Amino acid sequence: MLISGDNGGTGASPLSSIKHAGLPWELGLAETQQVLLLNDLRGRIRVQTDGKLQTGRDVVIAALLGAEEFGFSTAPLITMGCVMMRKCHLNTCSVGIATQNPALRARFQGKPEHVVNFFFFIAEQMRQFMAKLGFRTVDEMVGRVDKLDAAIAHEHWKAKGIDLSSILYAPTVPSRVGAPQDAGPGSRPRCRARSQADRNRRAGAGIEDAGQGHLRHSQCAPHRGRHAGGEIAQRYGSEGLPDETIHFKFNGSAGQSFGAFVPNGVTLELEGDANDYLGKGLSGGRIIVYPRRLPASCPKRAFWWAMWCSTARPRAKSS
């Protein structure tokens, strides 16, 4: 489960979204941890958080609030040379990170060692805070909100009177409740591992059938297109399959990044709605999106269509 905050990112979003959308990850993480504990579900999943994590202190606070995994994006990008020009979606990144232009990519100066060194500093600061709190491992810190406290602001007019007790609340539950998932390599929850293996098996079987002719699926879950694309890339490389070899039909809400990285030979047809980054990294496939069959007088038809068209990627085969 990912709890993503309102901060962070490269700033390549609408200004209204940057200023007014989202909430701090601390609020969502604390509430998620409390609800999972009260319903005896905490030991069944792993919780991850992200949203402008910049220091070891941020990671320690996230762990104490209940996170077991931590996502970094903006800070490592800065270490590789990102200057936050807010042009990631325009293919004109002047430092060669978010672009496919060979002339701009030649300017890229980042090195893996820069990112590695950054995370060494993060780990070192975490060790300092963990030593002060009396923890030897990160797993010991997960959910220990009793180690957090709020500094009372007596003078600041805006912070004065803010009550953080709901965030720092620790439900009273039996000791067996809340044991975090094992963080070892490949230690995914069994139900998730089974479903992942089943999806890969079905995608691979479908591609084998597609080698003998046209294959069409209907009423599929939106993630199937990505799994099929990964199997095609693994088996056939960047060339993919002949056009219209596989045709998926979807109904409903596809969510974010629908049709990402779809290769040659795959067509995704969606009757419904999709969120931002539709067709992200489209690699030769075809995406067809149209609204649900609504009355002609419904104003949502034109509005949703405009949103979908605005998310199309340059040079992508979409209709």
PDB file of C-alpha atoms in Angstrom:
ATOM      1  CA  MET A   1       0.000   0.000   0.000  1.00  0.00           C
ATOM      2  CA  LEU A   2       1.433   3.354  -1.066  1.00  0.00           C
ATOM      3  CA  ILE A   3       0.682   6.555   0.838  1.00  0.00           C
ATOM      4  CA  SER A   4       1.837   9.399  -1.405  1.00  0.00           C
ATOM      5  CA  GLY A   5       2.016  12.966  -0.141  1.00  0.00           C
ATOM      6  CA  ASP A   6       1.294  16.264  -1.842  1.00  0.00           C
ATOM      7  CA  ASN A   7       4.904  17.445  -1.887  1.00  0.00           C
ATOM      8  CA  GLY A   8       7.748  16.386  -4.127  1.00  0.00           C
ATOM      9  CA  GLY A   9       7.767  15.715  -7.847  1.00  0.00           C
ATOM     10  CA  THR A  10       9.436  17.714 -10.571  1.00  0.00           C
ATOM     11  CA  GLY A  11       6.783  20.407 -10.758  1.00  0.00           C
ATOM     12  CA  ALA A  12       5.663  19.457 -14.281  1.00  0.00           C
ATOM     13  CA  SER A  13       2.018  19.580 -13.186  1.00  0.00           C
ATOM     14  CA  PRO A  14      -0.649  22.261 -13.537  1.00  0.00           C
ATOM     15  CA  LEU A  15      -0.065  25.133 -11.144  1.00  0.00           C
ATOM     16  CA  SER A  16      -3.508  24.650  -9.604  1.00  0.00           C
ATOM     17  CA  SER A  17      -2.637  21.033  -8.756  1.00  0.00           C
ATOM     18  CA  ILE A  18       0.713  22.005  -7.219  1.00  0.00           C
ATOM     19  CA  LYS A  19      -0.890  24.612  -4.965  1.00  0.00           C
ATOM     20  CA  HIS A  20      -4.206  23.031  -4.035  1.00  0.00           C
ATOM     21  CA  ALA A  21      -4.169  19.226  -4.533  1.00  0.00           C
ATOM     22  CA  GLY A  22      -3.231  16.542  -2.036  1.00  0.00           C
ATOM     23  CA  LEU A  23      -2.412  16.272   1.656  1.00  0.00           C
ATOM     24  CA  PRO A  24       0.809  15.601   3.601  1.00  0.00           C
ATOM     25  CA  TRP A  25       1.833  11.964   3.735  1.00  0.00           C
ATOM     26  CA  GLU A  26       2.006  12.168   7.535  1.00  0.00           C
ATOM     27  CA  LEU A  27      -1.797  12.467   7.721  1.00  0.00           C
ATOM     28  CA  GLY A  28      -2.523   9.553   5.422  1.00  0.00           C
ATOM     29  CA  LEU A  29       0.180   7.322   6.876  1.00  0.00           C
ATOM     30  CA  ALA A  30      -0.924   7.830  10.486  1.00  0.00           C
ATOM     31  CA  GLU A  31      -4.575   7.161   9.660  1.00  0.00           C
ATOM     32  CA  THR A  32      -3.723   4.087   7.587  1.00  0.00           C
ATOM     33  CA  GLN A  33      -1.596   2.615  10.364  1.00  0.00           C
ATOM     34  CA  GLN A  34      -4.329   3.151  12.962  1.00  0.00           C
ATOM     35  CA  VAL A  35      -7.115   1.675  10.818  1.00  0.00           C
ATOM     36  CA  LEU A  36      -5.029  -1.377   9.903  1.00  0.00           C
ATOM     37  CA  LEU A  37      -4.151  -2.032  13.541  1.00  0.00           C
ATOM     38  CA  LEU A  38      -7.734  -1.657  14.767  1.00  0.00           C
ATOM     39  CA  ASN A  39      -8.919  -4.158  12.151  1.00  0.00           C
ATOM     40  CA  ASP A  40      -6.051  -6.633  12.665  1.00  0.00           C
ATOM     41  CA  LEU A  41      -4.868  -6.205   9.060  1.00  0.00           C
ATOM     42  CA  ARG A  42      -1.465  -4.617   9.594  1.00  0.00           C
ATOM     43  CA  GLY A  43       0.474  -7.860   9.339  1.00  0.00           C
ATOM     44  CA  ARG A  44      -0.991  -8.717   5.936  1.00  0.00           C
ATOM     45  CA  ILE A  45       0.456  -5.882   3.877  1.00  0.00           C
ATOM     46  CA  ARG A  46       3.502  -3.666   3.540  1.00  0.00           C
ATOM     47  CA  VAL A  47       3.069   0.092   3.721  1.00  0.00           C
ATOM     48  CA  GLN A  48       5.169   2.484   1.641  1.00  0.00           C
ATOM     49  CA  THR A  49       5.199   6.263   1.675  1.00  0.00           C
ATOM     50  CA  ASP A  50       6.717   8.989  -0.463  1.00  0.00           C
ATOM     51  CA  GLY A  51       6.403  12.712  -1.024  1.00  0.00           C
ATOM     52  CA  LYS A  52       9.520  14.857  -0.773  1.00  0.00           C
ATOM     53  CA  LEU A  53      11.524  12.627   1.547  1.00  0.00           C
ATOM     54  CA  GLN A  54      14.852  14.454   1.698  1.00  0.00           C
ATOM     55  CA  THR A  55      16.701  13.526   4.882  1.00  0.00           C
ATOM     56  CA  GLY A  56      17.271  10.625   7.221  1.00  0.00           C
ATOM     57  CA  ARG A  57      15.037  12.386   9.731  1.00  0.00           C
ATOM     58  CA  ASP A  58      12.129  12.222   7.266  1.00  0.00           C
ATOM     59  CA  VAL A  59      12.629   8.476   6.870  1.00  0.00           C
ATOM     60  CA  VAL A  60      12.780   7.913  10.625  1.00  0.00           C
ATOM     61  CA  ILE A  61       9.522   9.831  11.154  1.00  0.00           C
ATOM     62  CA  ALA A  62       7.864   7.857   8.355  1.00  0.00           C
ATOM     63  CA  ALA A  63       8.961   4.582   9.955  1.00  0.00           C
ATOM     64  CA  LEU A  64       7.709   5.623  13.391  1.00  0.00           C
ATOM     65  CA  LEU A  65       4.337   6.500  11.868  1.00  0.00           C
ATOM     66  CA  GLY A  66       4.082   3.036  10.323  1.00  0.00           C
ATOM     67  CA  ALA A  67       5.883   2.911   6.965  1.00  0.00           C
ATOM     68  CA  GLU A  68       8.129  -0.007   6.066  1.00  0.00           C
ATOM     69  CA  GLU A  69       9.224   1.209   2.630  1.00  0.00           C
ATOM     70  CA  PHE A  70      10.202   4.701   1.487  1.00  0.00           C
ATOM     71  CA  GLY A  71      10.106   6.198  -1.973  1.00  0.00           C
ATOM     72  CA  PHE A  72      12.641   8.739  -3.211  1.00  0.00           C
ATOM     73  CA  SER A  73      12.447  10.532  -6.533  1.00  0.00           C
ATOM     74  CA  THR A  74      13.059  14.277  -6.513  1.00  0.00           C
ATOM     75  CA  ALA A  75      16.136  14.248  -4.277  1.00  0.00           C
ATOM     76  CA  PRO A  76      18.002  11.570  -6.304  1.00  0.00           C
ATOM     77  CA  LEU A  77      17.086  13.488  -9.476  1.00  0.00           C
ATOM     78  CA  ILE A  78      18.727  16.588  -8.020  1.00  0.00           C
ATOM     79  CA  THR A  79      21.886  14.588  -7.312  1.00  0.00           C
ATOM     80  CA  MET A  80      21.971  13.599 -10.996  1.00  0.00           C
ATOM     81  CA  GLY A  81      21.784  17.199 -12.154  1.00  0.00           C
ATOM     82  CA  CYS A  82      18.068  18.060 -12.310  1.00  0.00           C
ATOM     83  CA  VAL A  83      17.502  21.827 -12.056  1.00  0.00           C
ATOM     84  CA  MET A  84      13.679  21.662 -11.689  1.00  0.00           C
ATOM     85  CA  MET A  85      12.790  23.523 -14.878  1.00  0.00           C
ATOM     86  CA  ARG A  86       9.265  21.986 -14.948  1.00  0.00           C
ATOM     87  CA  LYS A  87       9.657  20.817 -18.550  1.00  0.00           C
ATOM     88  CA  CYS A  88       9.701  17.039 -18.057  1.00  0.00           C
ATOM     89  CA  HIS A  89       6.676  16.585 -20.329  1.00  0.00           C
ATOM     90  CA  LEU A  90       8.017  18.741 -23.184  1.00  0.00           C
ATOM     91  CA  ASN A  91      11.075  16.698 -24.198  1.00  0.00           C
ATOM     92  CA  THR A  92      13.238  19.814 -23.782  1.00  0.00           C
ATOM     93  CA  CYS A  93      15.077  19.056 -20.532  1.00  0.00           C
ATOM     94  CA  SER A  94      18.231  21.163 -20.764  1.00  0.00           C
ATOM     95  CA  VAL A  95      20.280  18.839 -18.523  1.00  0.00           C
ATOM     96  CA  GLY A  96      19.465  15.693 -20.511  1.00  0.00           C
ATOM     97  CA  ILE A  97      17.390  13.768 -17.962  1.00  0.00           C
ATOM     98  CA  ALA A  98      13.764  13.871 -19.167  1.00  0.00           C
ATOM     99  CA  THR A  99      14.332  13.954 -22.909  1.00  0.00           C
ATOM    100  CA  GLN A 100      14.940  11.692 -25.899  1.00  0.00           C
ATOM    101  CA  ASN A 101      16.717  14.421 -27.885  1.00  0.00           C
ATOM    102  CA  PRO A 102      20.295  13.188 -28.530  1.00  0.00           C
ATOM    103  CA  ALA A 103      21.725  16.717 -28.418  1.00  0.00           C
ATOM    104  CA  LEU A 104      20.174  17.334 -24.992  1.00  0.00           C
ATOM    105  CA  ARG A 105      20.986  13.885 -23.654  1.00  0.00           C
ATOM    106  CA  ALA A 106      24.657  14.578 -24.386  1.00  0.00           C
ATOM    107  CA  ARG A 107      24.539  17.215 -21.638  1.00  0.00           C
ATOM    108  CA  PHE A 108      23.703  14.666 -18.945  1.00  0.00           C
ATOM    109  CA  GLN A 109      26.423  14.710 -16.287  1.00  0.00           C
ATOM    110  CA  GLY A 110      24.930  12.426 -13.654  1.00  0.00           C
ATOM    111  CA  LYS A 111      26.695   9.329 -12.360  1.00  0.00           C
ATOM    112  CA  PRO A 112      25.453   6.369 -10.311  1.00  0.00           C
ATOM    113  CA  GLU A 113      27.985   7.239  -7.629  1.00  0.00           C
ATOM    114  CA  HIS A 114      26.187  10.528  -6.988  1.00  0.00           C
ATOM    115  CA  VAL A 115      22.960   8.727  -6.103  1.00  0.00           C
ATOM    116  CA  VAL A 116      24.786   6.091  -4.051  1.00  0.00           C
ATOM    117  CA  ASN A 117      26.574   8.779  -2.072  1.00  0.00           C
ATOM    118  CA  PHE A 118      23.286  10.572  -1.391  1.00  0.00           C
ATOM    119  CA  PHE A 119      21.754   7.431   0.100  1.00  0.00           C
ATOM    120  CA  PHE A 120      24.869   6.845   2.190  1.00  0.00           C
ATOM    121  CA  PHE A 121      24.236  10.240   3.778  1.00  0.00           C
ATOM    122  CA  ILE A 122      20.567   9.323   4.315  1.00  0.00           C
ATOM    123  CA  ALA A 123      21.554   6.057   6.009  1.00  0.00           C
ATOM    124  CA  GLU A 124      24.177   7.754   8.180  1.00  0.00           C
ATOM    125  CA  GLN A 125      21.697  10.317   9.477  1.00  0.00           C
ATOM    126  CA  MET A 126      19.162   7.556  10.111  1.00  0.00           C
ATOM    127  CA  ARG A 127      21.728   5.689  12.196  1.00  0.00           C
ATOM    128  CA  GLN A 128      22.300   8.787  14.317  1.00  0.00           C
ATOM    129  CA  PHE A 129      18.589   9.203  15.071  1.00  0.00           C
ATOM    130  CA  MET A 130      18.129   5.467  15.644  1.00  0.00           C
ATOM    131  CA  ALA A 131      20.970   5.464  18.174  1.00  0.00           C
ATOM    132  CA  LYS A 132      19.300   8.314  20.090  1.00  0.00           C
ATOM    133  CA  LEU A 133      15.973   6.468  20.092  1.00  0.00           C
ATOM    134  CA  GLY A 134      17.479   3.104  21.032  1.00  0.00           C
ATOM    135  CA  PHE A 135      16.722   1.144  17.858  1.00  0.00           C
ATOM    136  CA  ARG A 136      19.086  -1.277  16.148  1.00  0.00           C
ATOM    137  CA  THR A 137      17.075  -1.921  12.974  1.00  0.00           C
ATOM    138  CA  VAL A 138      14.465  -0.103  10.914  1.00  0.00           C
ATOM    139  CA  ASP A 139      11.941  -2.915  11.498  1.00  0.00           C
ATOM    140  CA  GLU A 140      12.024  -2.149  15.212  1.00  0.00           C
ATOM    141  CA  MET A 141      10.914   1.424  14.530  1.00  0.00           C
ATOM    142  CA  VAL A 142       7.855   0.643  12.411  1.00  0.00           C
ATOM    143  CA  GLY A 143       4.739   2.000  14.093  1.00  0.00           C
ATOM    144  CA  ARG A 144       6.443   3.232  17.271  1.00  0.00           C
ATOM    145  CA  VAL A 145       4.532   6.512  17.464  1.00  0.00           C
ATOM    146  CA  ASP A 146       5.210   6.606  21.199  1.00  0.00           C
ATOM    147  CA  LYS A 147       8.694   7.843  20.259  1.00  0.00           C
ATOM    148  CA  LEU A 148       7.261  10.919  18.544  1.00  0.00           C
ATOM    149  CA  ASP A 149       6.217  14.147  20.186  1.00  0.00           C
ATOM    150  CA  ALA A 150       5.054  17.555  18.981  1.00  0.00           C
ATOM    151  CA  ALA A 151       6.866  20.790  19.740  1.00  0.00           C
ATOM    152  CA  ILE A 152       4.274  23.206  21.118  1.00  0.00           C
ATOM    153  CA  ALA A 153       4.220  26.541  19.290  1.00  0.00           C
ATOM    154  CA  HIS A 154       3.300  29.171  21.875  1.00  0.00           C
ATOM    155  CA  GLU A 155       4.047  32.267  19.841  1.00  0.00           C
ATOM    156  CA  HIS A 156       3.475  31.542  16.146  1.00  0.00           C
ATOM    157  CA  TRP A 157       0.014  32.816  15.251  1.00  0.00           C
ATOM    158  CA  LYS A 158      -0.665  30.118  12.668  1.00  0.00           C
ATOM    159  CA  ALA A 159       0.792  27.054  14.403  1.00  0.00           C
ATOM    160  CA  LYS A 160      -0.514  27.985  17.861  1.00  0.00           C
ATOM    161  CA  GLY A 161      -3.342  25.708  18.927  1.00  0.00           C
ATOM    162  CA  ILE A 162      -2.793  22.907  16.403  1.00  0.00           C
ATOM    163  CA  ASP A 163      -3.649  19.539  17.929  1.00  0.00           C
ATOM    164  CA  LEU A 164      -1.578  16.615  16.614  1.00  0.00           C
ATOM    165  CA  SER A 165      -2.880  14.037  19.066  1.00  0.00           C
ATOM    166  CA  SER A 166      -4.888  12.228  16.366  1.00  0.00           C
ATOM    167  CA  ILE A 167      -1.696  11.710  14.325  1.00  0.00           C
ATOM    168  CA  LEU A 168       0.312  10.491  17.315  1.00  0.00           C
ATOM    169  CA  TYR A 169      -2.454   8.206  18.600  1.00  0.00           C
ATOM    170  CA  ALA A 170      -1.395   4.599  19.206  1.00  0.00           C
ATOM    171  CA  PRO A 171      -4.355   2.158  19.335  1.00  0.00           C
ATOM    172  CA  THR A 172      -4.364  -0.328  22.187  1.00  0.00           C
ATOM    173  CA  VAL A 173      -4.188  -3.741  20.552  1.00  0.00           C
ATOM    174  CA  PRO A 174      -2.815  -7.184  21.503  1.00  0.00           C
ATOM    175  CA  SER A 175       0.887  -7.724  20.955  1.00  0.00           C
ATOM    176  CA  ARG A 176       0.233 -10.186  18.119  1.00  0.00           C
ATOM    177  CA  VAL A 177      -1.429  -7.416  16.089  1.00  0.00           C
ATOM    178  CA  GLY A 178       0.715  -5.217  13.909  1.00  0.00           C
ATOM    179  CA  ALA A 179       3.693  -7.446  13.200  1.00  0.00           C
ATOM    180  CA  PRO A 180       5.201  -5.945  10.031  1.00  0.00           C
ATOM    181  CA  GLN A 181       5.793  -7.979   6.900  1.00  0.00           C
ATOM    182  CA  ASP A 182       9.189  -9.611   6.516  1.00  0.00           C
ATOM    183  CA  ALA A 183      11.417  -7.169   4.620  1.00  0.00           C
ATOM    184  CA  GLY A 184      13.704  -9.831   3.183  1.00  0.00           C
ATOM    185  CA  PRO A 185      14.311 -10.262  -0.552  1.00  0.00           C
ATOM    186  CA  GLY A 186      11.291 -11.589  -2.410  1.00  0.00           C
ATOM    187  CA  SER A 187       9.120 -11.620   0.717  1.00  0.00           C
ATOM    188  CA  ARG A 188       5.904 -10.389  -0.860  1.00  0.00           C
ATOM    189  CA  PRO A 189       2.570 -11.338   0.712  1.00  0.00           C
ATOM    190  CA  ARG A 190       1.570 -14.781  -0.529  1.00  0.00           C
ATOM    191  CA  CYS A 191      -1.734 -13.619  -2.009  1.00  0.00           C
ATOM    192  CA  ARG A 192       0.047 -10.932  -4.017  1.00  0.00           C
ATOM    193  CA  ALA A 193       2.725 -13.347  -5.214  1.00  0.00           C
ATOM    194  CA  ARG A 194       0.091 -15.833  -6.371  1.00  0.00           C
ATOM    195  CA  SER A 195      -1.888 -13.211  -8.253  1.00  0.00           C
ATOM    196  CA  GLN A 196       1.280 -11.844  -9.872  1.00  0.00           C
ATOM    197  CA  ALA A 197       2.361 -15.307 -11.014  1.00  0.00           C
ATOM    198  CA  ASP A 198      -1.116 -16.027 -12.331  1.00  0.00           C
ATOM    199  CA  ARG A 199      -1.179 -12.787 -14.333  1.00  0.00           C
ATOM    200  CA  ASN A 200       2.226 -13.524 -15.830  1.00  0.00           C
ATOM    201  CA  ARG A 201       1.165 -17.074 -16.722  1.00  0.00           C
ATOM    202  CA  ARG A 202      -2.020 -15.899 -18.439  1.00  0.00           C
ATOM    203  CA  ALA A 203      -0.208 -13.125 -20.300  1.00  0.00           C
ATOM    204  CA  GLY A 204       2.439 -15.545 -21.530  1.00  0.00           C
ATOM    205  CA  ALA A 205      -0.169 -18.074 -22.646  1.00  0.00           C
ATOM    206  CA  GLY A 206      -2.030 -15.365 -24.538  1.00  0.00           C
ATOM    207  CA  ILE A 207       1.096 -14.277 -26.373  1.00  0.00           C
ATOM    208  CA  GLU A 208       1.841 -17.864 -27.414  1.00  0.00           C
ATOM    209  CA  ASP A 209      -1.692 -18.069 -28.841  1.00  0.00           C
ATOM    210  CA  ALA A 210      -1.202 -14.713 -30.560  1.00  0.00           C
ATOM    211  CA  GLY A 211       1.743 -16.096 -32.504  1.00  0.00           C
ATOM    212  CA  GLN A 212      -0.754 -18.214 -34.412  1.00  0.00           C
ATOM    213  CA  GLY A 213      -3.147 -15.368 -35.308  1.00  0.00           C
ATOM    214  CA  HIS A 214      -5.290 -12.534 -33.962  1.00  0.00           C
ATOM    215  CA  LEU A 215      -6.117 -12.657 -30.250  1.00  0.00           C
ATOM    216  CA  ARG A 216      -8.897 -10.640 -28.642  1.00  0.00           C
ATOM    217  CA  HIS A 217      -9.777 -10.298 -24.957  1.00  0.00           C
ATOM    218  CA  SER A 218     -12.739  -8.397 -23.579  1.00  0.00           C
ATOM    219  CA  GLN A 219     -13.798  -7.214 -20.122  1.00  0.00           C
ATOM    220  CA  CYS A 220     -10.183  -7.390 -18.890  1.00  0.00           C
ATOM    221  CA  ALA A 221      -8.582  -5.753 -15.885  1.00  0.00           C
ATOM    222  CA  PRO A 222      -6.549  -2.675 -16.977  1.00  0.00           C
ATOM    223  CA  HIS A 223      -3.232  -4.050 -15.673  1.00  0.00           C
ATOM    224  CA  ARG A 224      -3.328  -6.900 -18.224  1.00  0.00           C
ATOM    225  CA  GLY A 225      -2.025  -4.675 -21.020  1.00  0.00           C
ATOM    226  CA  ARG A 226       1.158  -3.868 -19.108  1.00  0.00           C
ATOM    227  CA  HIS A 227       1.844  -7.505 -18.243  1.00  0.00           C
ATOM    228  CA  ALA A 228       1.293  -8.567 -21.840  1.00  0.00           C
ATOM    229  CA  GLY A 229       3.603  -5.766 -23.010  1.00  0.00           C
ATOM    230  CA  GLY A 230       6.331  -6.934 -20.665  1.00  0.00           C
ATOM    231  CA  GLU A 231       6.038 -10.516 -21.887  1.00  0.00           C
ATOM    232  CA  ILE A 232       6.188  -9.371 -25.526  1.00  0.00           C
ATOM    233  CA  ALA A 233       9.295  -7.276 -24.889  1.00  0.00           C
ATOM    234  CA  GLN A 234      10.969 -10.195 -23.154  1.00  0.00           C
ATOM    235  CA  ARG A 235      10.183 -12.672 -25.937  1.00  0.00           C
ATOM    236  CA  TYR A 236      10.357 -10.548 -29.089  1.00  0.00           C
ATOM    237  CA  GLY A 237      12.459  -7.528 -28.126  1.00  0.00           C
ATOM    238  CA  SER A 238      11.784  -3.938 -29.187  1.00  0.00           C
ATOM    239  CA  GLU A 239      10.278  -5.023 -32.532  1.00  0.00           C
ATOM    240  CA  GLY A 240       7.235  -6.497 -30.834  1.00  0.00           C
ATOM    241  CA  LEU A 241       4.528  -8.249 -32.849  1.00  0.00           C
ATOM    242  CA  PRO A 242       2.740  -7.464 -36.129  1.00  0.00           C
ATOM    243  CA  ASP A 243       0.114  -4.739 -35.927  1.00  0.00           C
ATOM    244  CA  GLU A 244      -3.220  -5.719 -34.315  1.00  0.00           C
ATOM    245  CA  THR A 245      -1.948  -9.119 -33.159  1.00  0.00           C
ATOM    246  CA  ILE A 246      -3.441  -8.682 -29.681  1.00  0.00           C
ATOM    247  CA  HIS A 247      -6.525  -6.592 -28.947  1.00  0.00           C
ATOM    248  CA  PHE A 248      -7.687  -5.949 -25.383  1.00  0.00           C
ATOM    249  CA  LYS A 249     -11.097  -4.463 -24.587  1.00  0.00           C
ATOM    250  CA  PHE A 250     -11.571  -2.731 -21.220  1.00  0.00           C
ATOM    251  CA  ASN A 251     -14.578  -1.240 -19.467  1.00  0.00           C
ATOM    252  CA  GLY A 252     -14.616   1.121 -16.516  1.00  0.00           C
ATOM    253  CA  SER A 253     -11.987   3.318 -14.865  1.00  0.00           C
ATOM    254  CA  ALA A 254      -8.445   2.493 -15.946  1.00  0.00           C
ATOM    255  CA  GLY A 255      -6.652   4.694 -13.425  1.00  0.00           C
ATOM    256  CA  GLN A 256      -3.206   6.225 -13.869  1.00  0.00           C
ATOM    257  CA  SER A 257      -0.670   5.385 -16.601  1.00  0.00           C
ATOM    258  CA  PHE A 258      -3.078   3.262 -18.614  1.00  0.00           C
ATOM    259  CA  GLY A 259      -1.283   1.787 -21.623  1.00  0.00           C
ATOM    260  CA  ALA A 260       2.191   2.631 -20.368  1.00  0.00           C
ATOM    261  CA  PHE A 261       5.033   1.196 -22.487  1.00  0.00           C
ATOM    262  CA  VAL A 262       2.673  -0.780 -24.757  1.00  0.00           C
ATOM    263  CA  PRO A 263       4.786  -2.305 -27.599  1.00  0.00           C
ATOM    264  CA  ASN A 264       4.058  -3.019 -31.251  1.00  0.00           C
ATOM    265  CA  GLY A 265       1.231  -5.442 -31.934  1.00  0.00           C
ATOM    266  CA  VAL A 266      -0.936  -4.595 -28.910  1.00  0.00           C
ATOM    267  CA  THR A 267      -4.144  -2.545 -29.087  1.00  0.00           C
ATOM    268  CA  LEU A 268      -5.865  -1.383 -25.907  1.00  0.00           C
ATOM    269  CA  GLU A 269      -9.481  -0.306 -26.298  1.00  0.00           C
ATOM    270  CA  LEU A 270     -11.076   1.385 -23.292  1.00  0.00           C
ATOM    271  CA  GLU A 271     -14.703   2.318 -22.853  1.00  0.00           C
ATOM    272  CA  GLY A 272     -14.635   4.491 -19.761  1.00  0.00           C
ATOM    273  CA  ASP A 273     -12.175   6.942 -18.238  1.00  0.00           C
ATOM    274  CA  ALA A 274      -8.436   7.105 -17.613  1.00  0.00           C
ATOM    275  CA  ASN A 275      -6.326   9.319 -15.396  1.00  0.00           C
ATOM    276  CA  ASP A 276      -3.145  11.233 -16.226  1.00  0.00           C
ATOM    277  CA  TYR A 277      -0.151   9.830 -18.125  1.00  0.00           C
ATOM    278  CA  LEU A 278      -2.340   7.883 -20.512  1.00  0.00           C
ATOM    279  CA  GLY A 279       0.023   6.089 -22.910  1.00  0.00           C
ATOM    280  CA  LYS A 280       3.163   7.016 -20.995  1.00  0.00           C
ATOM    281  CA  GLY A 281       6.207   5.763 -22.889  1.00  0.00           C
ATOM    282  CA  LEU A 282       4.036   4.279 -25.634  1.00  0.00           C
ATOM    283  CA  SER A 283       6.341   2.042 -27.682  1.00  0.00           C
ATOM    284  CA  GLY A 284       4.459   1.390 -30.905  1.00  0.00           C
ATOM    285  CA  GLY A 285       1.164   0.073 -29.567  1.00  0.00           C
ATOM    286  CA  ARG A 286      -2.265   1.578 -30.137  1.00  0.00           C
ATOM    287  CA  ILE A 287      -4.632   3.013 -27.521  1.00  0.00           C
ATOM    288  CA  ILE A 288      -8.312   3.681 -28.189  1.00  0.00           C
ATOM    289  CA  VAL A 289     -10.277   5.551 -25.528  1.00  0.00           C
ATOM    290  CA  TYR A 290     -13.896   6.621 -25.733  1.00  0.00           C
ATOM    291  CA  PRO A 291     -16.461   7.542 -23.070  1.00  0.00           C
ATOM    292  CA  ARG A 292     -19.124   5.254 -21.749  1.00  0.00           C
ATOM    293  CA  ARG A 293     -22.298   5.160 -23.742  1.00  0.00           C
ATOM    294  CA  LEU A 294     -24.074   8.120 -22.167  1.00  0.00           C
ATOM    295  CA  PRO A 295     -27.031  10.165 -23.413  1.00  0.00           C
ATOM    296  CA  ALA A 296     -26.057  12.687 -26.068  1.00  0.00           C
ATOM    297  CA  SER A 297     -27.217  15.519 -23.808  1.00  0.00           C
ATOM    298  CA  CYS A 298     -24.767  14.608 -21.028  1.00  0.00           C
ATOM    299  CA  PRO A 299     -22.140  17.403 -20.748  1.00  0.00           C
ATOM    300  CA  LYS A 300     -19.529  15.018 -19.315  1.00  0.00           C
ATOM    301  CA  ARG A 301     -18.895  13.489 -22.731  1.00  0.00           C
ATOM    302  CA  ALA A 302     -17.133  16.516 -24.185  1.00  0.00           C
ATOM    303  CA  PHE A 303     -15.312  17.386 -20.960  1.00  0.00           C
ATOM    304  CA  TRP A 304     -13.836  13.918 -20.428  1.00  0.00           C
ATOM    305  CA  TRP A 305     -12.819  13.641 -24.069  1.00  0.00           C
ATOM    306  CA  ALA A 306     -10.896  16.913 -23.775  1.00  0.00           C
ATOM    307  CA  MET A 307      -9.076  15.580 -20.711  1.00  0.00           C
ATOM    308  CA  TRP A 308      -8.046  12.400 -22.497  1.00  0.00           C
ATOM    309  CA  CYS A 309      -6.839  14.224 -25.577  1.00  0.00           C
ATOM    310  CA  SER A 310      -4.723  16.544 -23.456  1.00  0.00           C
ATOM    311  CA  THR A 311      -2.835  13.582 -21.962  1.00  0.00           C
ATOM    312  CA  ALA A 312      -1.757  12.130 -25.329  1.00  0.00           C
ATOM    313  CA  ARG A 313       1.996  11.769 -25.724  1.00  0.00           C
ATOM    314  CA  PRO A 314       3.926  13.138 -28.730  1.00  0.00           C
ATOM    315  CA  ARG A 315       4.522  10.622 -31.543  1.00  0.00           C
ATOM    316  CA  ALA A 316       2.204   8.103 -29.937  1.00  0.00           C
ATOM    317  CA  LYS A 317      -0.214   6.039 -32.001  1.00  0.00           C
ATOM    318  CA  SER A 318      -3.513   6.787 -30.276  1.00  0.00           C
ATOM    319  CA  SER A 319      -7.049   7.383 -31.336  1.00  0.00           C
TER     320      SER A 319
END
